[in-house]
């Protein structure tokens, strides 16, 4: 792991490790928000979501079989099997809840609530991992979240079962991220195998119930979904093993940019003016908070 030498930030992370972690997270967004989600959206017209998730898991497992064989010795030295199981369980609940919520809520409301996950993750990182979050970073995250709400512009939907299910998805999704950070000493391949196999096992039942025969021509994009999912997962795990969840969580808002670009390139979706303004708010708040926090740290060290 890089960043073992050099000065240490006030939150305990090495600057070089933090920068590299952000790059890994940006790569994850490129593969997932910029590629996989577009393929899922296109194939979702034909195939049920449960079936797509199961196929994604199985194809992903095939792609990492060479990696499993190469690091088979590590597979016999699992450091924390129970925490891995907890992580996969949280992911499974979050994924299932998301699928259910998207059928019960307007899409704008679903997206708005889902983007609250980075802020929830920051709060959990403080409480459960003892990570330090400066006042400046809290303010930056809050402004960024306001920018997300400005983009989505959700209407009042009240407290209904769909909202409760979506909040369940956000909560367990954030818990899964916290578990990933807690497993920073676990081998990345081990974590990928746990996730992929666990997801396949959990989703096989629902997938069988809604299964649609796959056309030969559709296997190409389905293979793409599985490959991009595994690449994204690898980058995501590398990122959260190298830096605090409280630092990386606000960076997750940048996935909006990748989604906008993918929507324009693949589906001709042109963002409205409010979307452009909202993205500007997010970028300025995150970059501004990072710069101010760095300046405050430098002053405190002198």
Coordinates of C-alpha atoms in Angstrom, one line a residue:
X1 CA 0.0 0.0 0.0
X2 CA 1.4 3.4 -1.0
X3 CA 1.7 6.3 1.3
X4 CA 3.6 4.5 4.1
X5 CA 6.2 7.3 4.2
X6 CA 5.7 11.0 4.5
X7 CA 3.8 13.4 6.7
X8 CA 0.5 12.4 8.3
X9 CA -2.6 14.4 8.0
X10 CA -4.5 15.5 11.1
X11 CA -7.0 12.7 10.5
X12 CA -4.3 10.0 10.5
X13 CA -4.2 9.5 6.7
X14 CA -1.1 10.0 4.7
X15 CA -1.5 12.7 2.0
X16 CA -0.2 10.5 -0.8
X17 CA -2.5 7.6 0.3
X18 CA -5.5 10.0 0.3
X19 CA -4.7 11.3 -3.2
X20 CA -4.3 7.8 -4.5
X21 CA -7.5 6.6 -2.8
X22 CA -9.4 9.5 -4.5
X23 CA -8.0 8.4 -7.8
X24 CA -9.2 4.8 -7.2
X25 CA -12.6 6.1 -6.3
X26 CA -12.8 8.2 -9.4
X27 CA -11.9 5.1 -11.4
X28 CA -14.7 3.2 -9.7
X29 CA -17.1 6.0 -10.8
X30 CA -15.8 5.8 -14.3
X31 CA -16.5 2.1 -14.6
X32 CA -19.8 2.0 -12.7
X33 CA -21.5 5.4 -13.2
X34 CA -19.9 6.1 -16.6
X35 CA -20.3 2.6 -18.0
X36 CA -22.1 -0.2 -16.1
X37 CA -25.1 1.9 -15.2
X38 CA -25.7 2.8 -18.8
X39 CA -25.6 -0.9 -19.8
X40 CA -28.0 -1.8 -17.0
X41 CA -30.4 0.9 -18.0
X42 CA -30.4 -0.3 -21.6
X43 CA -30.8 -4.0 -20.7
X44 CA -33.3 -3.3 -17.9
X45 CA -35.9 -2.6 -20.6
X46 CA -35.8 -6.3 -21.5
X47 CA -34.6 -8.2 -18.3
X48 CA -35.8 -7.9 -14.7
X49 CA -33.4 -6.2 -12.3
X50 CA -33.0 -9.3 -10.1
X51 CA -31.9 -11.3 -13.1
X52 CA -29.4 -8.6 -14.1
X53 CA -27.8 -8.5 -10.7
X54 CA -27.5 -12.3 -10.6
X55 CA -25.9 -12.4 -14.1
X56 CA -23.6 -9.6 -13.1
X57 CA -22.4 -11.6 -10.1
X58 CA -21.9 -14.8 -12.0
X59 CA -20.0 -13.1 -14.9
X60 CA -18.0 -11.1 -12.4
X61 CA -17.0 -14.4 -10.7
X62 CA -15.8 -15.8 -14.0
X63 CA -13.7 -12.7 -14.6
X64 CA -11.9 -13.0 -11.2
X65 CA -11.3 -16.8 -11.4
X66 CA -7.7 -16.2 -12.6
X67 CA -7.1 -13.8 -9.8
X68 CA -8.5 -16.3 -7.3
X69 CA -6.1 -19.0 -8.6
X70 CA -3.2 -16.6 -8.6
X71 CA -3.9 -15.6 -4.9
X72 CA -5.3 -19.0 -3.8
X73 CA -2.9 -18.9 -0.8
X74 CA -4.6 -15.7 0.5
X75 CA -8.0 -17.4 0.1
X76 CA -6.9 -19.8 2.9
X77 CA -5.8 -16.9 5.2
X78 CA -9.0 -14.9 5.6
X79 CA -8.4 -12.5 8.5
X80 CA -12.0 -11.6 9.4
X81 CA -14.6 -14.0 7.9
X82 CA -17.4 -12.7 10.1
X83 CA -16.9 -9.1 9.3
X84 CA -16.8 -10.1 5.6
X85 CA -20.2 -11.9 6.1
X86 CA -21.6 -8.8 7.8
X87 CA -20.4 -6.6 4.9
X88 CA -22.0 -8.9 2.3
X89 CA -25.3 -9.1 4.3
X90 CA -25.4 -5.3 4.5
X91 CA -24.8 -5.1 0.8
X92 CA -27.5 -7.6 0.1
X93 CA -30.1 -5.8 2.2
X94 CA -29.1 -2.4 0.6
X95 CA -29.4 -3.8 -2.9
X96 CA -32.7 -5.6 -2.3
X97 CA -34.1 -2.5 -0.6
X98 CA -33.0 -0.3 -3.5
X99 CA -34.8 -2.5 -6.0
X100 CA -38.0 -2.4 -3.9
X101 CA -37.8 1.3 -3.3
X102 CA -37.4 2.2 -6.9
X103 CA -40.8 0.5 -7.7
X104 CA -42.5 2.4 -4.8
X105 CA -41.1 5.9 -5.2
X106 CA -40.8 8.5 -8.0
X107 CA -37.4 8.2 -9.6
X108 CA -36.5 11.8 -8.6
X109 CA -37.2 11.0 -4.9
X110 CA -35.3 7.7 -5.1
X111 CA -32.2 9.5 -6.5
X112 CA -32.5 12.3 -4.0
X113 CA -32.6 10.0 -1.0
X114 CA -29.8 7.7 -2.3
X115 CA -27.4 10.7 -2.6
X116 CA -27.7 11.1 1.2
X117 CA -25.5 8.0 1.6
X118 CA -22.2 9.9 1.6
X119 CA -23.3 12.1 4.5
X120 CA -24.7 9.1 6.4
X121 CA -21.4 7.4 5.8
X122 CA -19.5 10.3 7.3
X123 CA -21.7 10.3 10.4
X124 CA -21.2 6.5 10.8
X125 CA -17.4 6.8 10.3
X126 CA -17.2 9.2 13.2
X127 CA -19.4 7.1 15.5
X128 CA -18.3 3.6 14.6
X129 CA -14.7 4.0 13.4
X130 CA -13.7 7.0 15.5
X131 CA -12.6 9.0 12.4
X132 CA -12.1 12.7 12.7
X133 CA -14.2 15.0 10.5
X134 CA -13.3 18.7 10.6
X135 CA -15.9 21.4 10.8
X136 CA -14.9 22.6 7.4
X137 CA -15.4 19.2 5.8
X138 CA -18.8 18.9 7.5
X139 CA -19.8 22.3 6.0
X140 CA -18.5 21.3 2.6
X141 CA -20.5 18.0 2.7
X142 CA -23.6 19.8 3.7
X143 CA -23.4 22.3 0.9
X144 CA -22.6 19.5 -1.6
X145 CA -25.7 17.7 -0.4
X146 CA -27.7 20.9 -0.9
X147 CA -26.4 20.9 -4.5
X148 CA -27.6 17.4 -5.0
X149 CA -31.1 18.3 -3.8
X150 CA -31.0 21.3 -6.2
X151 CA -30.3 19.0 -9.1
X152 CA -32.9 16.4 -8.3
X153 CA -35.5 18.9 -7.1
X154 CA -37.7 16.3 -5.4
X155 CA -41.3 17.1 -4.6
X156 CA -42.8 16.4 -1.2
X157 CA -43.8 12.8 -1.0
X158 CA -44.4 12.4 2.7
X159 CA -43.5 9.5 4.9
X160 CA -44.7 6.4 3.1
X161 CA -43.5 2.8 3.0
X162 CA -41.4 3.5 -0.1
X163 CA -39.5 6.2 1.7
X164 CA -38.9 3.9 4.7
X165 CA -37.5 1.2 2.4
X166 CA -35.2 3.7 0.7
X167 CA -33.9 4.9 4.0
X168 CA -33.2 1.2 4.9
X169 CA -31.2 0.9 1.7
X170 CA -29.2 4.1 2.5
X171 CA -28.5 2.9 6.0
X172 CA -27.3 -0.6 5.1
X173 CA -25.4 0.7 2.1
X174 CA -23.5 3.1 4.4
X175 CA -22.9 0.2 6.9
X176 CA -21.4 -1.8 4.1
X177 CA -19.0 1.0 3.3
X178 CA -18.0 1.2 7.0
X179 CA -17.4 -2.5 7.1
X180 CA -15.2 -2.2 4.0
X181 CA -13.1 0.5 5.7
X182 CA -12.8 -1.7 8.8
X183 CA -11.5 -4.5 6.6
X184 CA -8.6 -2.4 5.3
X185 CA -6.1 -5.1 6.2
X186 CA -8.1 -7.9 4.4
X187 CA -6.8 -9.1 1.0
X188 CA -8.7 -7.3 -1.8
X189 CA -9.2 -10.5 -3.7
X190 CA -10.7 -12.2 -0.6
X191 CA -13.2 -9.3 -0.3
X192 CA -14.1 -9.4 -4.0
X193 CA -14.7 -13.1 -3.8
X194 CA -16.9 -12.8 -0.7
X195 CA -19.0 -10.1 -2.3
X196 CA -19.4 -11.8 -5.7
X197 CA -20.2 -15.3 -4.4
X198 CA -22.4 -13.9 -1.7
X199 CA -24.3 -11.7 -4.1
X200 CA -24.8 -14.7 -6.5
X201 CA -26.1 -17.0 -3.7
X202 CA -28.5 -14.4 -2.3
X203 CA -29.9 -13.3 -5.7
X204 CA -30.3 -16.8 -7.3
X205 CA -33.7 -17.3 -5.8
X206 CA -35.3 -14.0 -6.9
X207 CA -33.6 -14.3 -10.3
X208 CA -35.1 -17.7 -10.9
X209 CA -38.6 -16.4 -10.1
X210 CA -38.5 -13.7 -12.7
X211 CA -36.0 -15.2 -15.2
X212 CA -36.3 -14.3 -18.9
X213 CA -34.5 -16.2 -21.7
X214 CA -31.4 -14.2 -22.7
X215 CA -31.0 -13.5 -26.4
X216 CA -27.6 -14.4 -27.9
X217 CA -26.8 -10.8 -28.9
X218 CA -27.5 -9.5 -25.4
X219 CA -24.7 -11.5 -23.8
X220 CA -22.2 -9.0 -25.1
X221 CA -23.6 -6.1 -23.0
X222 CA -24.3 -8.5 -20.1
X223 CA -20.6 -9.5 -20.1
X224 CA -19.8 -5.8 -20.1
X225 CA -21.9 -5.3 -17.0
X226 CA -20.1 -8.1 -15.2
X227 CA -16.6 -6.9 -16.2
X228 CA -17.3 -3.2 -15.3
X229 CA -18.9 -4.2 -12.0
X230 CA -15.7 -6.2 -11.0
X231 CA -13.4 -3.5 -12.1
X232 CA -15.4 -0.9 -10.2
X233 CA -15.5 -3.1 -7.1
X234 CA -11.8 -3.6 -7.1
X235 CA -11.2 0.2 -7.4
X236 CA -13.7 0.8 -4.7
X237 CA -12.1 -1.6 -2.3
X238 CA -8.6 -0.2 -2.9
X239 CA -9.9 3.3 -2.3
X240 CA -11.5 2.5 1.1
X241 CA -8.5 0.5 2.3
X242 CA -6.3 3.5 1.7
X243 CA -8.2 6.5 3.2
X244 CA -10.8 7.3 5.8
X245 CA -14.4 6.8 4.8
X246 CA -15.2 10.3 6.1
X247 CA -12.8 11.7 3.5
X248 CA -14.0 9.6 0.6
X249 CA -17.7 9.8 1.3
X250 CA -18.2 13.4 0.0
X251 CA -16.2 12.5 -3.1
X252 CA -19.1 10.2 -3.9
X253 CA -21.1 13.2 -5.0
X254 CA -18.9 13.5 -8.1
X255 CA -20.7 10.4 -9.5
X256 CA -23.3 12.9 -10.6
X257 CA -20.9 14.3 -13.1
X258 CA -20.2 10.8 -14.5
X259 CA -23.9 10.0 -14.7
X260 CA -24.6 13.3 -16.6
X261 CA -21.8 12.5 -19.1
X262 CA -23.0 8.9 -19.6
X263 CA -26.6 10.0 -20.0
X264 CA -25.5 12.5 -22.7
X265 CA -23.2 10.1 -24.6
X266 CA -25.3 7.0 -24.5
X267 CA -28.9 8.4 -24.4
X268 CA -28.6 11.9 -25.7
X269 CA -29.9 13.3 -22.4
X270 CA -28.9 17.0 -22.2
X271 CA -28.7 18.3 -18.6
X272 CA -30.9 21.3 -17.7
X273 CA -29.5 24.5 -16.4
X274 CA -30.3 23.7 -12.8
X275 CA -28.2 20.5 -13.2
X276 CA -25.2 22.5 -14.4
X277 CA -25.6 24.9 -11.5
X278 CA -26.0 22.1 -9.0
X279 CA -22.9 20.3 -10.2
X280 CA -21.0 23.6 -9.9
X281 CA -22.2 23.9 -6.3
X282 CA -21.0 20.4 -5.5
X283 CA -17.6 20.7 -7.1
X284 CA -16.9 24.1 -5.6
X285 CA -18.0 23.1 -2.1
X286 CA -16.0 19.9 -2.1
X287 CA -12.9 21.4 -3.6
X288 CA -13.3 24.6 -1.4
X289 CA -13.7 22.5 1.7
X290 CA -10.6 20.4 0.9
X291 CA -8.5 23.5 0.3
X292 CA -9.7 25.3 3.4
X293 CA -9.1 22.1 5.5
X294 CA -5.6 21.7 4.1
X295 CA -4.8 25.3 4.9
X296 CA -6.1 25.0 8.4
X297 CA -4.0 21.8 8.9
X298 CA -0.9 23.6 7.6
X299 CA -1.5 26.5 10.0
X300 CA -2.0 24.2 12.9
X301 CA 1.3 22.4 12.2
X302 CA 3.3 25.6 12.3

